[in-house]
Coordinates of C-alpha atoms in Angstrom, one line a residue:
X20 CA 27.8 2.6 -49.6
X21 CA 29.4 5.7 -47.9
X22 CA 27.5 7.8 -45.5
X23 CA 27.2 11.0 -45.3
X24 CA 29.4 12.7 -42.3
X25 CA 28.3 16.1 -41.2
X26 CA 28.6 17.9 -37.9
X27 CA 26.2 17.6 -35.4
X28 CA 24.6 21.2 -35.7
X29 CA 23.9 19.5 -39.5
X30 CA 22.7 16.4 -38.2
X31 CA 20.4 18.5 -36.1
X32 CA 18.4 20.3 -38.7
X33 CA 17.1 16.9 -40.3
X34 CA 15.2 16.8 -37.0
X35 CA 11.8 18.6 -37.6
X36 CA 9.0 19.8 -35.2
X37 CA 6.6 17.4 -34.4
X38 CA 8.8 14.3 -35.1
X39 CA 9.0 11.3 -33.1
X40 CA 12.6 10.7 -32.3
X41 CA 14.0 7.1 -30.3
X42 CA 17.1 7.2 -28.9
X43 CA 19.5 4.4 -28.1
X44 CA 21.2 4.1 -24.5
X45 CA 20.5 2.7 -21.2
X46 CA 21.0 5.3 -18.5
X47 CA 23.5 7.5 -19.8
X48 CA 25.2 4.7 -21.0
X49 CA 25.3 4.4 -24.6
X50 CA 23.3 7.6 -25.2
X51 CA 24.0 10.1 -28.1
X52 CA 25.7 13.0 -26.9
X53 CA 26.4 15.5 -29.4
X54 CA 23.2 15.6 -31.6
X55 CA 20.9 15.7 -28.4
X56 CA 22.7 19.0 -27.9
X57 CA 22.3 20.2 -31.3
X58 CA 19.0 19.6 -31.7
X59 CA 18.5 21.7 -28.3
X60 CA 20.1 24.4 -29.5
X61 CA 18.5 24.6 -32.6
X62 CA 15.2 24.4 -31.0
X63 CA 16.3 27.3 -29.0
X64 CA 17.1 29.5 -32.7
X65 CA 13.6 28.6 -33.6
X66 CA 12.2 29.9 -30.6
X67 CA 13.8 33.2 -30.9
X68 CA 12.5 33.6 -34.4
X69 CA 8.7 32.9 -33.2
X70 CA 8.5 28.9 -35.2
X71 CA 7.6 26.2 -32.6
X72 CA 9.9 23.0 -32.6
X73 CA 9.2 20.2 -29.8
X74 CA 9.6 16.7 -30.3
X75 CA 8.2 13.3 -29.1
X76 CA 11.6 11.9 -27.1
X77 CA 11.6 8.1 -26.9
X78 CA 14.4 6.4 -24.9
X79 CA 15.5 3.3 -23.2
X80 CA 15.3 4.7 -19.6
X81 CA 16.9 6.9 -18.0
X82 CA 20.3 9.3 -20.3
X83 CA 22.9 11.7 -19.9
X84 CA 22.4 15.7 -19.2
X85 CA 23.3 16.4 -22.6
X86 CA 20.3 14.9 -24.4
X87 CA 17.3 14.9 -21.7
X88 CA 18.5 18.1 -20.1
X89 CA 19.5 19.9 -22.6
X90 CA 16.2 19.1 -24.7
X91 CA 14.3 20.0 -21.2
X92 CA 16.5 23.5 -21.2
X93 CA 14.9 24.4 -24.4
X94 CA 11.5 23.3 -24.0
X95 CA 12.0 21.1 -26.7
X96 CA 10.1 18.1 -25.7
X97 CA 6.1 17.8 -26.1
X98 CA 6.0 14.2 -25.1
X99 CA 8.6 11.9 -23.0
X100 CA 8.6 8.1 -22.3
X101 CA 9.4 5.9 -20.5
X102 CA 11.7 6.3 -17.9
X103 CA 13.8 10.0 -16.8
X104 CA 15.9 11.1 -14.1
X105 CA 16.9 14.7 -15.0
X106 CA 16.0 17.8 -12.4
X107 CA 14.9 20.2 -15.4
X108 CA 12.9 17.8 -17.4
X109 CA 11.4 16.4 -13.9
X110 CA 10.9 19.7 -13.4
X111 CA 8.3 20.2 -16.9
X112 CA 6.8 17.0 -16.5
X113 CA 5.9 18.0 -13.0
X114 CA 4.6 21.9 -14.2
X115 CA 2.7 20.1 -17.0
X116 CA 5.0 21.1 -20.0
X117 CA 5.9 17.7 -20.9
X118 CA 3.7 14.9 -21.9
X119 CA 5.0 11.9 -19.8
X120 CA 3.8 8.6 -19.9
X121 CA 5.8 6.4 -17.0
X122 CA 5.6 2.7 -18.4
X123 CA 7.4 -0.8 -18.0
X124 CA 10.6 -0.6 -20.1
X125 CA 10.0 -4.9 -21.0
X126 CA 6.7 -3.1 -22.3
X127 CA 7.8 -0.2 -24.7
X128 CA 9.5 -1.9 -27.9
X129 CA 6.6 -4.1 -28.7
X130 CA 3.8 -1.1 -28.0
X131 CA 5.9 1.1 -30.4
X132 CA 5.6 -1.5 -32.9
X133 CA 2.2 -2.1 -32.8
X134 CA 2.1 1.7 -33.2
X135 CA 0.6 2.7 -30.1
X136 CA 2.6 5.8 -29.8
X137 CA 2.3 6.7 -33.7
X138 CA 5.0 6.9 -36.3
X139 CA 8.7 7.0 -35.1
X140 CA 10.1 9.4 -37.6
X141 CA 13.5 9.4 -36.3
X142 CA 16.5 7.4 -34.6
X143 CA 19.4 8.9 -33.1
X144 CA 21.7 6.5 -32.2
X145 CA 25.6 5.5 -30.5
X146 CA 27.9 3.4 -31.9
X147 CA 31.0 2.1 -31.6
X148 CA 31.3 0.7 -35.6
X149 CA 28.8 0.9 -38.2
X150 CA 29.7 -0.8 -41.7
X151 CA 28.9 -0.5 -45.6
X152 CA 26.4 -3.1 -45.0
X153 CA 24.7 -1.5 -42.1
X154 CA 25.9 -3.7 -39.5
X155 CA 25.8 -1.5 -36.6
X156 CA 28.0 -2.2 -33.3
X157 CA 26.4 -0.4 -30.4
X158 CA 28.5 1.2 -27.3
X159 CA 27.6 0.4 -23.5
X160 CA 23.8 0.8 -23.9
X161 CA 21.2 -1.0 -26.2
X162 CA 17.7 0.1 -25.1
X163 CA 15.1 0.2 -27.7
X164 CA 17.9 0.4 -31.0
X165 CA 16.5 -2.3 -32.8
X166 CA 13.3 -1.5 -32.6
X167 CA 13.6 2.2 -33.4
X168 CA 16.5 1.6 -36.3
X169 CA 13.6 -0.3 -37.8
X170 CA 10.7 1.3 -37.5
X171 CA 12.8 5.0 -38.4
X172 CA 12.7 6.6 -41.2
X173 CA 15.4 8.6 -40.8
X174 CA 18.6 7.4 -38.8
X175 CA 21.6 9.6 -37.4
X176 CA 24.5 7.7 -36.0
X177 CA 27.0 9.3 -33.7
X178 CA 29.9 7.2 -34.2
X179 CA 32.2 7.5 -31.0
X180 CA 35.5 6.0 -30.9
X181 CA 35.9 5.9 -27.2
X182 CA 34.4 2.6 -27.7
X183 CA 36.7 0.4 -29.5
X184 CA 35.5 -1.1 -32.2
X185 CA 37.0 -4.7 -30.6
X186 CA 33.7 -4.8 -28.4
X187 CA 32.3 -6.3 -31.0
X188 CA 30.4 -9.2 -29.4
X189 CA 29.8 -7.6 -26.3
X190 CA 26.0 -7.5 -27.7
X191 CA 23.5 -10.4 -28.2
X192 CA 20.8 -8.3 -30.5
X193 CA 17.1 -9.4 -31.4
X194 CA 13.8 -8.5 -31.6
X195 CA 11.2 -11.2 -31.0
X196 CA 8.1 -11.7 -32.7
X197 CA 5.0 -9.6 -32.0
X198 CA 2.0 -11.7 -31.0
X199 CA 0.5 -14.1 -32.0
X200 CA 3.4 -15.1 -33.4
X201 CA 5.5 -14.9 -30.6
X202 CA 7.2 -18.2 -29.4
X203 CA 9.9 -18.7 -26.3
X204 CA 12.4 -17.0 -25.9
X205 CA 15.4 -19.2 -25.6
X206 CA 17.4 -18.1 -22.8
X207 CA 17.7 -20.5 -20.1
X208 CA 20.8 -18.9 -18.1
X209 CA 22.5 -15.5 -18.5
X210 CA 24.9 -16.2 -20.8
X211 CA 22.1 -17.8 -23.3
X212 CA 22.6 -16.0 -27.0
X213 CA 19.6 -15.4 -29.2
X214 CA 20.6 -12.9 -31.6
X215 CA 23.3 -11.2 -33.3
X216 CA 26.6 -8.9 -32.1
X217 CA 25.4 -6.0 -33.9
X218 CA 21.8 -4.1 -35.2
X219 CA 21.3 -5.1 -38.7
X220 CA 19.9 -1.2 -40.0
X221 CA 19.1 -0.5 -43.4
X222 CA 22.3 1.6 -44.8
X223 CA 19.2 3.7 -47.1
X224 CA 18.4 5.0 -44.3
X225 CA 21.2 6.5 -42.3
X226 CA 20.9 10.1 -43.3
X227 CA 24.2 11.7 -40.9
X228 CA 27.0 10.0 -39.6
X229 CA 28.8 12.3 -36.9
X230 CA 32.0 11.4 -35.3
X231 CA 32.2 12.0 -31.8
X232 CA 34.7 11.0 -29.1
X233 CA 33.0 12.0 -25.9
X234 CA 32.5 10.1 -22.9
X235 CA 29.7 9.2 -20.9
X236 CA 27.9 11.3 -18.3
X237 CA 29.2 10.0 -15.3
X238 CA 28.0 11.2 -11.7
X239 CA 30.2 8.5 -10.0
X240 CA 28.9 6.9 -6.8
X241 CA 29.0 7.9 -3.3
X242 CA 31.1 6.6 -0.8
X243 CA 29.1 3.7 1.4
X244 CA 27.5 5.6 4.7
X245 CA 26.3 3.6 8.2
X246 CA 22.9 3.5 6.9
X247 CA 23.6 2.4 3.2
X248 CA 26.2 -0.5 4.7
X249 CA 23.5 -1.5 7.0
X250 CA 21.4 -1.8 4.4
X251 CA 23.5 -4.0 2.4
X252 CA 24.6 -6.2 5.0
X253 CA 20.7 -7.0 6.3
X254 CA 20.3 -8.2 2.6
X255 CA 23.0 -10.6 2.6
X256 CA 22.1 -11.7 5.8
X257 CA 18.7 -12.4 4.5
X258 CA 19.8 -14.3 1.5
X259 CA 22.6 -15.8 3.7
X260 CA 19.9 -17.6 5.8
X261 CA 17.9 -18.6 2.8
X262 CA 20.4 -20.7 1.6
X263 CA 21.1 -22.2 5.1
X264 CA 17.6 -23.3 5.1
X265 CA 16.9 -24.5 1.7
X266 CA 14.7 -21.8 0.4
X267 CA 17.3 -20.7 -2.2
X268 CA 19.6 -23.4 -3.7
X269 CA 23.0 -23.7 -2.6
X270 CA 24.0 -23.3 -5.9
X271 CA 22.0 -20.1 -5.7
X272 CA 20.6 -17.9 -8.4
X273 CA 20.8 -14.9 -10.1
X274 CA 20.5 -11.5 -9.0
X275 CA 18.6 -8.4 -10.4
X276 CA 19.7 -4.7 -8.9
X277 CA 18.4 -2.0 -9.5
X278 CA 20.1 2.0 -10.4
X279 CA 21.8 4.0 -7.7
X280 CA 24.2 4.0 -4.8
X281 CA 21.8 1.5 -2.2
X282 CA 21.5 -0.8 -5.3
X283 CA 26.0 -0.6 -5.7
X284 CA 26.1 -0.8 -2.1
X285 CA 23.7 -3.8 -1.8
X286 CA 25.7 -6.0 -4.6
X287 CA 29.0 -5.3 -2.8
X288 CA 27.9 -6.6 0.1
X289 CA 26.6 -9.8 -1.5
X290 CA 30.0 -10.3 -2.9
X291 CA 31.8 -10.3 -0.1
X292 CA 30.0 -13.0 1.5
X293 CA 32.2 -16.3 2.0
X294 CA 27.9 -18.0 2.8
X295 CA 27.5 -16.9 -1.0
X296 CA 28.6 -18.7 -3.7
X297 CA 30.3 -16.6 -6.8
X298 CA 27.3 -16.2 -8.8
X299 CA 25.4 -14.8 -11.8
X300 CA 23.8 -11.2 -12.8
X301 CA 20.3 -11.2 -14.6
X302 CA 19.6 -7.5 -14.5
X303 CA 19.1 -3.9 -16.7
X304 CA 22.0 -2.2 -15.6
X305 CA 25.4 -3.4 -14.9
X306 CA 27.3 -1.3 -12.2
X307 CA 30.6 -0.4 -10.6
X308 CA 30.1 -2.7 -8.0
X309 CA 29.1 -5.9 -10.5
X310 CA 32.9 -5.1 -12.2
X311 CA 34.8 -5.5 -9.0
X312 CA 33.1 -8.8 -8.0
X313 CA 34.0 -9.9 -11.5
X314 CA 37.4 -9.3 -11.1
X315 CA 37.4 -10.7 -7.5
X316 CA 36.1 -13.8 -8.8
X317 CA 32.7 -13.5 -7.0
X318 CA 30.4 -12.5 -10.2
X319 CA 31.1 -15.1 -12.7
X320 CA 28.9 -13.6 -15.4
X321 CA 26.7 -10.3 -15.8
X322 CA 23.4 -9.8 -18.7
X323 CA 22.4 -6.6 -18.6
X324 CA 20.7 -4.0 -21.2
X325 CA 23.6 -1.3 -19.7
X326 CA 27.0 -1.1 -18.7
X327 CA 26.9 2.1 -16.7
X328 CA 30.2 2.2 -14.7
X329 CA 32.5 5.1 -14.5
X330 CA 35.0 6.5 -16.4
X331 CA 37.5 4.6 -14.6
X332 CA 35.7 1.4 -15.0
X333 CA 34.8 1.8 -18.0
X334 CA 38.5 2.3 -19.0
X335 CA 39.4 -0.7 -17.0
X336 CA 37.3 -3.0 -18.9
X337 CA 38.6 -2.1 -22.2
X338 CA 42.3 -2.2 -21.0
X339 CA 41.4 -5.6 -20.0
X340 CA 39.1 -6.8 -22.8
X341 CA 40.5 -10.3 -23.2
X342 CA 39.5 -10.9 -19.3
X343 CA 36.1 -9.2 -19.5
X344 CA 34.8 -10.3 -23.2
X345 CA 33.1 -13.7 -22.3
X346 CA 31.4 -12.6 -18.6
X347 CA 29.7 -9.5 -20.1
X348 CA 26.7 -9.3 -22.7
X349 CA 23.8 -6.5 -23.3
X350 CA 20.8 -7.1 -24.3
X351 CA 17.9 -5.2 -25.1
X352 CA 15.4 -4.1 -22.7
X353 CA 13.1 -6.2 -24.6
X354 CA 14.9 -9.3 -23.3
X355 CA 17.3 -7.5 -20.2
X356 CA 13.6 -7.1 -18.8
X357 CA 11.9 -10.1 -20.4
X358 CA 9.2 -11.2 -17.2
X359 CA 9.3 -14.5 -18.8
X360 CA 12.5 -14.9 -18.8
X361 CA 13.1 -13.5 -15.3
X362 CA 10.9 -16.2 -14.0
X363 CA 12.3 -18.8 -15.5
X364 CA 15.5 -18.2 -14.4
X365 CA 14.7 -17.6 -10.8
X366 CA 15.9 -14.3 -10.3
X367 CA 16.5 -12.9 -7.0
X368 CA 15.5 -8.9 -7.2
X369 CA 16.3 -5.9 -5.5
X370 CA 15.1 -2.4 -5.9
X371 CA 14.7 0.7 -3.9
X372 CA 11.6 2.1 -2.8
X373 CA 10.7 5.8 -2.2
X374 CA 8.3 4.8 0.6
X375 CA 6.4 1.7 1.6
X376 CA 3.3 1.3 3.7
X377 CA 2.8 -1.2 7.0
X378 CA 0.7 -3.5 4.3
X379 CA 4.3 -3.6 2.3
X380 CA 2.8 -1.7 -0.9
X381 CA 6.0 0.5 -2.6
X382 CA 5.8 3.8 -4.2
X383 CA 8.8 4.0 -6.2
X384 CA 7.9 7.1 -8.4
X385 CA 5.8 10.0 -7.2
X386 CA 6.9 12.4 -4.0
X387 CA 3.3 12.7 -1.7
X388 CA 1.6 11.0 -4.2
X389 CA 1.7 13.6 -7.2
X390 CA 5.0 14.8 -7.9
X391 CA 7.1 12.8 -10.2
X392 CA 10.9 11.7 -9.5
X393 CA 12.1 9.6 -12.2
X394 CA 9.4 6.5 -12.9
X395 CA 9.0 2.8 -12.4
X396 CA 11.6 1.6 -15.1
X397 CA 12.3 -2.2 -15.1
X398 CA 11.3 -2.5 -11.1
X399 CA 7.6 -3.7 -11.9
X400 CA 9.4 -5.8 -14.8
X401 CA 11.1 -8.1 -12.3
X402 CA 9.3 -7.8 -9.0
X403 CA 6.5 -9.2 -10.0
X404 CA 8.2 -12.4 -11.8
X405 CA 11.0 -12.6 -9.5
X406 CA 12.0 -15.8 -7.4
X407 CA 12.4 -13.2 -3.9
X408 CA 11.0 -9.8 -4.6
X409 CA 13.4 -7.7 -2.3
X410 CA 13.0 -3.8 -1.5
X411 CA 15.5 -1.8 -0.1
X412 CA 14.9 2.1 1.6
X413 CA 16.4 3.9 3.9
X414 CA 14.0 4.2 6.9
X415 CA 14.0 8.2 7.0
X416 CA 15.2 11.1 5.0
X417 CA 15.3 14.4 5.1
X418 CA 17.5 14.3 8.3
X419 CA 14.2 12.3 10.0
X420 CA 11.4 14.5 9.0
X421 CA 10.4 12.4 6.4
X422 CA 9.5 8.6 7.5
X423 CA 10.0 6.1 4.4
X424 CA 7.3 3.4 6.2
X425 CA 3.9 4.8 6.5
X426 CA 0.6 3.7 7.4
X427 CA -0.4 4.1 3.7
X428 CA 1.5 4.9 0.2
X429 CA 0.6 8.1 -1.6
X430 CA 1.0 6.2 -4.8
X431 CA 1.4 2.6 -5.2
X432 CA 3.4 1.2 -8.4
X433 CA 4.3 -2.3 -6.8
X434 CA 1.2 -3.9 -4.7
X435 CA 1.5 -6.1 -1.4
X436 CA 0.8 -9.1 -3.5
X437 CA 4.2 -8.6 -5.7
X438 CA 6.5 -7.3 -2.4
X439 CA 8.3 -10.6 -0.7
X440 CA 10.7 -8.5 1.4
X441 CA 11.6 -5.3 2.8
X442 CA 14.7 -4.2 4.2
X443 CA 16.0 -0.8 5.6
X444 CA 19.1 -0.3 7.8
X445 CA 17.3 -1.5 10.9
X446 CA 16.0 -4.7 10.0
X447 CA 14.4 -7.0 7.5
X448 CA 10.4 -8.1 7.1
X449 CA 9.8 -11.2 5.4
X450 CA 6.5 -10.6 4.3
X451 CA 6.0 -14.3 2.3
X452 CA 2.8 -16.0 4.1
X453 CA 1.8 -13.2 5.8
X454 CA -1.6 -11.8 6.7
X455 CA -1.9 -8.3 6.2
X456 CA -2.1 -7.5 10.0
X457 CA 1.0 -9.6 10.5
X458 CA 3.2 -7.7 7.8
X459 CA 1.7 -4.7 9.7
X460 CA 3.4 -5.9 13.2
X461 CA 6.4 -7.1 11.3
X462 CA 7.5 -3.9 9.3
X463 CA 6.8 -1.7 12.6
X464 CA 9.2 -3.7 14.3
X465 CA 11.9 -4.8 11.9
X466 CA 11.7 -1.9 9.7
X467 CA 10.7 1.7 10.6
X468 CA 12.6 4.1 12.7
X469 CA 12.5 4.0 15.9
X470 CA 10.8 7.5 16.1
X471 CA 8.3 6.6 14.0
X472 CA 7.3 3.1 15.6
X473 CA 5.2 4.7 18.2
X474 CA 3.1 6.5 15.6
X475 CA 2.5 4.0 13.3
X476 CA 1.6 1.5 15.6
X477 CA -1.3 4.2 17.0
X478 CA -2.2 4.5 13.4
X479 CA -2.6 0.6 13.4
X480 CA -5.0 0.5 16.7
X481 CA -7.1 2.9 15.2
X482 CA -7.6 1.2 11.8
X483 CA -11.0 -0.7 11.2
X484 CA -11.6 -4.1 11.5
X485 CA -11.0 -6.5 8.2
X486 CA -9.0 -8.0 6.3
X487 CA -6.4 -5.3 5.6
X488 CA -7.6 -2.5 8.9
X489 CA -7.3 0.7 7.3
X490 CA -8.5 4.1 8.9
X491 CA -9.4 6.2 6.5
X492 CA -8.9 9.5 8.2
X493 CA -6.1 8.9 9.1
X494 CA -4.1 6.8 6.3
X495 CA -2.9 10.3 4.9
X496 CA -1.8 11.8 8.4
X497 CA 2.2 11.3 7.9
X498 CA 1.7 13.1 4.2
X499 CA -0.7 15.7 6.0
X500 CA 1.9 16.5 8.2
X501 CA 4.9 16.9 6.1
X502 CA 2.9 19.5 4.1
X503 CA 1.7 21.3 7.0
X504 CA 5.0 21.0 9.5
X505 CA 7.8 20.2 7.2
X506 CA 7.8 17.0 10.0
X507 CA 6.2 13.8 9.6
X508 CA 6.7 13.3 13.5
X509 CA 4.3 15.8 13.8
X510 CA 1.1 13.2 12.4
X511 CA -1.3 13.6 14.9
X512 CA -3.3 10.2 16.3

């Protein structure tokens, strides 16, 4: 059959107030672009002439500017899950505006299905190919686009051809069965297959096709800093000496990263160990850093749900398609995040933390305990079914005023009993067959900043007896103090 091609201001109006609307992409990666922007404009027309139009936004984590902040700009979101990392939409979720509901990625295909978010009325999607026969190739981003294709009533397609339509293959696609059906899922290394290279969509429903040629958002990384090589080298020394004993086989196992600059920083490091073997990538989101090891020889093959690299990378990879075809797949989240599947294979993770207490319970998600950042994403997904559950901070910010060890979390999202290891630039605590007063002593020592050892350890003298010695008056003082001083050095014990 032949679709329909408009122009994304057309797509846009068979988006209605109200609707549900899923979204395909991974980060920014594999994200429509154009309708997003549409859509926010049109909301904006409807405003001025006095009709209300907001949407429910569903997404596979995190996108681009031009769909979650341009939506945000035009206060055209009611309702946002499950993941964001946009300053204006962080900015309404945070005033109350938005509707946001901060969830476990692995989670959010097989909750929409069994329609606990109501009726998905429409799916905006990427692609790099979409046939007569609704075989639909995706672009560097899968996310929830099974799930929503099906469950749609309406699909748009933004066909982009900066993804060439020989990247066909680069996707394993499938959607299991919802329980009780549910049986294994049959991947038993990274480079297992389940599914298909492409979404399987019915063509009936593909109301606009719009053809686009736009490239991802891309905010690039920053160059590596004393306290973000640090970081990265204490890991590898970690896992370097787990291997030396035993603990981790020499053969080793794959590795899990999370998003961001520590996380590119962290796998680069890794790499460039001759202690660790060229190894394998079980993770969401596949980064700059993940690329160069492949070509280096170190990373011998990468799963992911995202290939979110920069322009240059990204380019680079297609150039040299015949070299990167078999050592890259995406999955979706469903599977990228699978916790069966991520303890079957062993894998080795590493995330960031926003803070962490003595007790090693992380807050990844909420600044002093109310104010969202972006959300907990796939971290829960993995460190609670991982072989190692690594966390990576640096030990201040805010040029030392702010102290990321404190005696206790504002807001926990990962509890003691899921944290193995924590890790800043001065040290690492192994935390595995610790009591909590020991993990206490350790992350003082190994882990804080010197500035803030002193104070903590006061904290930790006056804490009651127990188990897990907590003083109650004073668990909040570091938080207390950065309201009142702007200091967290100025906690008071």
């Amino acid at each position: 059959m032949s679709y329909p091609i408009m122009t994304a201001e057309e797509a846009a109006r068979l988006v209605h107030d109200g609707d549900q609307v899923g979204f395909s992409g991974f980060t920014p990666a594999g994200c429509p672009k154009v309708v997003p922007q549409a859509i926010a404009h049109y909301a904006e027309e409807e405003h001025a002439a006095g009709r209300p139009f907001r949407i429910g936004v569903f997404t596979g984590a995190s996108t681009g500017d031009r769909l979650d902040g341009a939506l945000a700009r035009a206060h055209a979101i009611k309702f946002r899950a499950p993941y964001q990392s946009n300053k204006d939409l962080r900015a309404e979720i945070n005033s109350g505006e938005v509707a946001y509901c901060d969830m476990h990625l692995s989670q959010l295909a097989q909750e929409m299905r069994a329609g606990f978010f109501g009726k998905i009325h429409v799916a905006i999607v990427e692609a790099a190919e979409l046939t007569e026969d609704g075989q639909l190739v995706p672009t560097t981003g899968v996310g929830i686009l099974p799930t929503i294709c099906r469950l749609a009533d309406r699909i748009i397609v933004e066909i982009n051809d900066r993804h060439p339509a020989k990247i066909r293959g680069l996707h394993d696609i499938a959607e299991p069965l919802d329980p009780p059906a549910r049986r294994e899922l049959p991947i038993y290394k990274p480079s297992d297959r389940v599914g298909k290279p492409y979404v399987q969509l019915d063509p009936k429903k593909v109301v606009a096709v719009v053809k686009t040629s736009e490239p991802n958002d891309d905010g690039g990384f920053a160059p590596l800093d004393e306290v973000t090589q640090a970081i990265g080298d204490n890991v590898t020394k970690f896992l370097e000496e787990e291997i030396r004993t035993g603990r981790i086989p020499r053969e080793f196992l794959p590795l899990q990263s999370g998003v961001g600059n520590i996380a590119n920083a962290v796998l680069a490091s890794v790499g460039k160990s001759p202690k660790i073997p060229p190894f394998e990538v079980y993770t969401e989101v596949i980064q700059d850093a993940v690329i160069g090891l492949m070509k280096e020889g170190r990373v011998k093959f990468a799963s992911g749900c995202s290939l979110s690299v920069s322009r240059n990378v990204i380019l680079d990879i297609y150039q040299n398609w015949d070299f990167f075809k078999d050592k890259l797949l995406l999955r979706p989240e469903e599977y990228s995040n699978n916790p069966g599947i991520v303890r079957r294979l062993g894998v080795i993770t590493m995330n960031t933390a926003l803070e962490a207490d003595i007790y090693g319970n992380i807050n990844s998600t909420h600044v002093l305990g109310t104010k969202m950042m972006n959300g907990i994403g796939g971290s829960g997904d993995f460190t609670r079914n991982g072989y190692i559950s690594i966390f990576t901070t640096p030990s201040t910010a805010k040029g030392g005023a702010i102290s990321a060890i404190v005696p206790m979390v504002s807001h926990v999202d990962h509890s003691e009993h899921s944290v193995k290891v924590l890790i800043t630039e001065y040290g690492i605590a192994d935390l595995r067959g610790l009591s909590p007063r020991q993990r206490a002593e350790r992350i003082i020592e190994n882990c804080a900043h010197p500035d803030y050892r002193p104070l903590l350890r006061a904290y930790l003298a006056q804490a009651s007896e127990g188990q897990t010695p907590v003083c109650l008056e004073k668990a909040f003082a570091f938080h207390k103090a950065f309201a009142e001083t702007k200091d967290m050095r100025q906690a008071k014990f």
